CSV table of C-alpha atoms in Angstrom, one decimal:
chain,number,residue,atom,x,y,z
A,1,ASN,CA,-15.5,-29.3,0.1
A,2,ALA,CA,-16.6,-26.0,2.2
A,3,GLY,CA,-13.6,-24.7,3.8
A,4,VAL,CA,-14.2,-21.9,6.1
A,5,THR,CA,-17.8,-21.0,6.8
A,6,GLN,CA,-18.7,-17.8,9.1
A,7,THR,CA,-21.9,-16.9,10.1
A,8,PRO,CA,-24.0,-14.9,9.7
A,9,LYS,CA,-22.9,-13.1,6.8
A,10,PHE,CA,-24.4,-9.6,8.1
A,11,ARG,CA,-25.8,-8.2,11.2
A,12,ILE,CA,-26.8,-4.9,13.0
A,13,LEU,CA,-26.3,-4.5,16.8
A,14,LYS,CA,-27.3,-2.1,19.1
A,15,ILE,CA,-24.9,-0.2,21.5
A,16,GLY,CA,-24.4,-2.8,24.3
A,17,GLN,CA,-25.6,-6.0,22.8
A,18,SER,CA,-23.9,-9.3,22.8
A,19,MET,CA,-23.2,-11.5,20.0
A,20,THR,CA,-21.1,-14.6,18.7
A,21,LEU,CA,-20.0,-14.6,15.3
A,22,GLN,CA,-19.7,-18.5,14.1
A,23,CYS,CA,-16.4,-19.9,12.2
A,24,THR,CA,-16.2,-23.6,11.3
A,25,GLN,CA,-13.7,-25.2,9.3
A,26,ASP,CA,-13.7,-28.9,7.6
A,27,MET,CA,-10.1,-29.1,6.8
A,28,ASN,CA,-8.9,-30.4,10.0
A,29,HIS,CA,-6.3,-27.3,10.2
A,30,ASN,CA,-4.6,-26.9,13.7
A,31,TYR,CA,-4.7,-23.0,13.5
A,32,MET,CA,-7.6,-20.7,13.6
A,33,TYR,CA,-7.4,-17.1,13.6
A,34,TRP,CA,-9.9,-13.7,13.8
A,35,TYR,CA,-9.5,-10.8,11.6
A,36,ARG,CA,-10.8,-7.5,11.5
A,37,GLN,CA,-11.0,-5.3,8.5
A,38,ASP,CA,-11.7,-1.6,9.1
A,39,PRO,CA,-12.1,1.2,6.2
A,40,GLY,CA,-8.4,1.4,4.2
A,41,MET,CA,-7.1,-0.5,7.1
A,42,GLY,CA,-5.0,-4.1,6.9
A,43,LEU,CA,-6.3,-6.9,8.8
A,44,LYS,CA,-5.9,-6.8,12.2
A,45,LEU,CA,-5.7,-10.2,14.2
A,46,ILE,CA,-8.2,-10.2,17.5
A,47,TYR,CA,-7.3,-13.5,19.0
A,48,TYR,CA,-5.8,-16.9,17.6
A,49,SER,CA,-5.4,-20.6,18.2
A,50,VAL,CA,-3.0,-23.4,17.9
A,51,GLY,CA,-5.5,-26.1,18.4
A,52,ALA,CA,-8.4,-27.4,21.0
A,53,GLY,CA,-8.3,-25.8,24.1
A,54,ILE,CA,-5.3,-23.2,23.3
A,55,THR,CA,-6.2,-19.6,22.5
A,56,ASP,CA,-4.1,-16.5,22.3
A,57,LYS,CA,-4.4,-12.7,21.9
A,58,GLY,CA,-3.4,-11.0,19.1
A,59,GLU,CA,-3.1,-7.4,18.4
A,60,VAL,CA,-6.7,-5.7,19.2
A,61,PRO,CA,-8.2,-8.4,21.8
A,62,ASN,CA,-10.6,-5.8,23.8
A,63,GLY,CA,-13.4,-6.1,23.9
A,64,TYR,CA,-13.4,-9.8,22.3
A,65,ASN,CA,-13.4,-13.5,23.5
A,66,VAL,CA,-13.0,-16.8,22.2
A,67,SER,CA,-13.1,-20.1,23.0
A,68,ARG,CA,-12.0,-23.6,21.0
A,69,SER,CA,-13.6,-26.4,22.5
A,70,THR,CA,-12.8,-28.3,18.8
A,71,THR,CA,-10.6,-28.2,16.1
A,72,GLU,CA,-13.5,-27.2,13.9
A,73,ASP,CA,-15.0,-24.5,15.4
A,74,PHE,CA,-13.6,-21.2,16.5
A,75,PRO,CA,-16.4,-18.5,17.7
A,76,LEU,CA,-16.0,-14.8,18.4
A,77,ARG,CA,-18.1,-13.7,21.5
A,78,LEU,CA,-18.6,-9.7,21.4
A,79,GLU,CA,-19.8,-9.4,25.0
A,80,LEU,CA,-21.0,-5.4,25.2
A,81,ALA,CA,-20.6,-4.1,21.9
A,82,ALA,CA,-19.3,-0.4,21.2
A,83,PRO,CA,-19.6,1.4,17.7
A,84,SER,CA,-15.5,1.0,17.6
A,85,GLN,CA,-16.7,-2.9,16.5
A,86,THR,CA,-18.4,-2.0,13.5
A,87,SER,CA,-16.0,-3.8,11.2
A,88,VAL,CA,-15.9,-6.6,8.6
A,89,TYR,CA,-14.7,-10.1,10.6
A,90,PHE,CA,-12.6,-12.7,8.7
A,91,CYS,CA,-12.2,-16.1,10.4
A,92,ALA,CA,-9.0,-17.9,8.8
A,93,SER,CA,-6.9,-21.5,9.3
A,94,ASN,CA,-3.9,-22.9,8.1
A,95,GLN,CA,-2.2,-26.4,8.7
A,96,GLN,CA,0.8,-24.7,10.2
A,97,TYR,CA,3.0,-21.9,10.7
A,98,SER,CA,5.0,-21.8,7.4
A,99,TYR,CA,5.3,-19.8,4.2
A,100,ASN,CA,4.2,-23.3,2.5
A,101,SER,CA,1.1,-22.9,4.5
A,102,PRO,CA,-1.3,-20.0,3.7
A,103,LEU,CA,-4.4,-19.0,5.2
A,104,HIS,CA,-7.9,-19.9,3.9
A,105,PHE,CA,-10.3,-17.1,5.1
A,106,GLY,CA,-14.0,-17.2,5.1
A,107,ASN,CA,-16.3,-14.3,3.2
A,108,GLY,CA,-16.6,-12.5,6.1
A,109,THR,CA,-19.2,-11.1,8.3
A,110,ARG,CA,-20.5,-7.7,8.3
A,111,LEU,CA,-20.9,-5.9,11.6
A,112,THR,CA,-22.2,-2.5,12.1
A,113,VAL,CA,-22.5,-1.4,15.5
A,114,THR,CA,-25.4,1.4,16.1
B,1,ASP,CA,4.4,1.0,13.9
B,2,GLN,CA,3.3,-0.5,11.2
B,3,GLN,CA,5.8,-3.0,10.1
B,4,VAL,CA,4.4,-3.7,6.5
B,5,LYS,CA,3.4,-1.0,4.5
B,6,GLN,CA,1.6,-0.2,1.4
B,7,ASN,CA,1.7,3.1,0.1
B,8,SER,CA,-0.7,3.3,-2.8
B,9,PRO,CA,-4.1,2.9,-2.0
B,10,SER,CA,-5.4,2.5,-5.7
B,11,LEU,CA,-3.6,1.6,-9.1
B,12,SER,CA,-5.1,1.3,-12.5
B,13,VAL,CA,-3.7,-0.3,-15.2
B,14,GLN,CA,-4.4,-0.5,-18.8
B,15,GLU,CA,-5.5,-4.5,-19.8
B,16,GLY,CA,-2.7,-6.6,-20.9
B,17,ARG,CA,0.1,-4.2,-19.2
B,18,ILE,CA,2.3,-4.7,-16.7
B,19,SER,CA,0.9,-4.0,-12.9
B,20,ILE,CA,3.4,-3.6,-10.2
B,21,LEU,CA,2.0,-3.5,-6.5
B,22,ASN,CA,4.5,-2.5,-4.1
B,23,CYS,CA,5.3,-3.1,-0.4
B,24,ASP,CA,8.0,-2.1,2.2
B,25,TYR,CA,8.3,-3.9,5.3
B,26,THR,CA,10.5,-2.7,8.5
B,27,ASN,CA,11.6,-5.7,10.0
B,28,SER,CA,14.3,-7.4,8.5
B,29,MET,CA,13.5,-10.9,10.3
B,30,PHE,CA,10.9,-11.7,8.7
B,31,ASP,CA,11.2,-14.9,7.1
B,32,TYR,CA,8.8,-15.0,4.3
B,33,PHE,CA,6.2,-12.8,2.6
B,34,LEU,CA,3.0,-13.6,1.0
B,35,TRP,CA,0.3,-11.8,-1.0
B,36,TYR,CA,-3.0,-11.9,-0.8
B,37,LYS,CA,-5.9,-10.8,-3.2
B,38,LYS,CA,-9.6,-10.0,-2.3
B,39,TYR,CA,-12.7,-9.6,-4.4
B,40,PRO,CA,-15.3,-7.1,-2.8
B,41,ALA,CA,-17.8,-9.6,-0.5
B,42,GLU,CA,-15.0,-12.3,-0.2
B,43,GLY,CA,-12.0,-13.3,1.9
B,44,PRO,CA,-8.6,-12.7,1.0
B,45,THR,CA,-7.2,-15.5,-0.9
B,46,PHE,CA,-3.3,-16.9,-1.3
B,47,LEU,CA,-1.6,-15.3,-4.5
B,48,ILE,CA,1.6,-16.2,-4.1
B,49,SER,CA,4.5,-16.3,-1.4
B,50,ILE,CA,8.5,-16.0,-1.4
B,51,SER,CA,10.7,-16.7,1.3
B,52,SER,CA,14.1,-14.4,2.7
B,53,ILE,CA,16.4,-16.5,1.1
B,54,LYS,CA,15.1,-15.8,-2.3
B,55,ASP,CA,14.8,-13.0,-4.4
B,56,LYS,CA,12.2,-13.8,-6.7
B,57,ASN,CA,9.2,-16.3,-7.0
B,58,GLU,CA,7.1,-16.9,-10.1
B,59,ASP,CA,4.0,-18.5,-10.9
B,60,GLY,CA,2.4,-18.2,-14.1
B,61,ARG,CA,1.3,-14.2,-14.8
B,62,PHE,CA,2.8,-13.8,-11.0
B,63,THR,CA,6.3,-12.7,-10.2
B,64,VAL,CA,7.1,-11.6,-6.6
B,65,PHE,CA,10.4,-9.9,-6.1
B,66,LEU,CA,12.5,-9.6,-3.0
B,67,ASN,CA,14.9,-6.8,-2.7
B,68,LYS,CA,16.1,-7.4,1.1
B,69,SER,CA,18.8,-4.6,1.0
B,70,ALA,CA,16.0,-1.9,0.4
B,71,LYS,CA,13.3,-3.9,2.7
B,72,HIS,CA,11.1,-3.7,-0.6
B,73,LEU,CA,9.0,-6.4,-2.4
B,74,SER,CA,6.5,-6.2,-5.5
B,75,LEU,CA,4.1,-7.8,-7.0
B,76,HIS,CA,4.2,-7.6,-11.3
B,77,ILE,CA,1.4,-9.1,-12.7
B,78,VAL,CA,2.0,-9.5,-16.8
B,79,PRO,CA,-0.3,-9.3,-18.8
B,80,SER,CA,-3.0,-7.8,-16.6
B,81,GLN,CA,-6.4,-9.1,-17.2
B,82,PRO,CA,-10.1,-7.4,-15.6
B,83,GLY,CA,-10.0,-10.8,-13.5
B,84,ASP,CA,-7.1,-9.2,-11.8
B,85,SER,CA,-9.2,-6.2,-10.1
B,86,ALA,CA,-9.2,-6.6,-6.8
B,87,VAL,CA,-7.3,-5.4,-3.6
B,88,TYR,CA,-4.2,-6.9,-2.8
B,89,PHE,CA,-2.4,-7.4,0.8
B,90,CYS,CA,1.1,-8.2,1.3
B,91,ALA,CA,2.0,-9.5,4.7
B,92,ALA,CA,4.6,-10.8,6.9
B,93,PRO,CA,5.0,-13.0,10.1
B,94,ASN,CA,6.1,-11.4,13.1
B,95,PHE,CA,9.3,-13.1,14.0
B,96,GLY,CA,9.1,-15.9,16.3
B,97,ASN,CA,4.9,-16.5,16.5
B,98,GLU,CA,2.1,-17.1,14.3
B,99,LYS,CA,0.8,-14.0,14.0
B,100,LEU,CA,0.9,-12.4,9.9
B,101,THR,CA,0.7,-8.5,9.6
B,102,PHE,CA,-0.9,-7.3,6.5
B,103,GLY,CA,-0.5,-4.0,4.6
B,104,THR,CA,-3.3,-1.8,4.3
B,105,GLY,CA,-3.6,-3.2,0.6
B,106,THR,CA,-3.6,-1.7,-2.8
B,107,ARG,CA,-6.8,-1.6,-5.2
B,108,LEU,CA,-5.8,-2.6,-8.5
B,109,THR,CA,-8.4,-1.5,-11.3
B,110,ILE,CA,-7.5,-3.2,-14.7
B,111,ILE,CA,-8.9,-0.9,-17.6
B,112,PRO,CA,-10.3,-2.8,-20.8
């Protein structure tokens, strides 16, 4: 059981470049999330989705886009990379909104923008 | 506005002793609270949760205590083991939506 899989693990981008962070889960979870973690900070929610075709903004959505065409996949798109987007990105999923349904996280993508 | 706060960035504890990690919150409407554990180069993993209607939840060596009047929760690890060395995050859901708010984390180091 793979759980939540994120690719790539590492990436270096130049300012202005674009890229897509991939996330897929095999648990048939309805809810999926993208978080970023900056040094010394907690995880900040970028975007989330409650099901295929439905997405919504989190706390820090500027500079990012998402789509959810299938239950399994939730890619995060950076269109014009900026140094402020240097961070570790985590994708997560859960079945429902409940304390009995905690988040399952991927192992993260470490992104550096120079 | 940081609704969930972990004021101790780091904590060192001798192996076999008790580790106590603290978390304060500002929103009295939180339904439940969760603790996550994170090893380097891995994603956070769920550790233990507590509903706001309880004041204690225990799972093996891990116990979470909730003091609603003080808006404070704590995670106790007894006895502490080297494998407990990790960053611990407390988290709570924003009222009425699916968004979890995370604290900034406490790095726990267990000294053999």
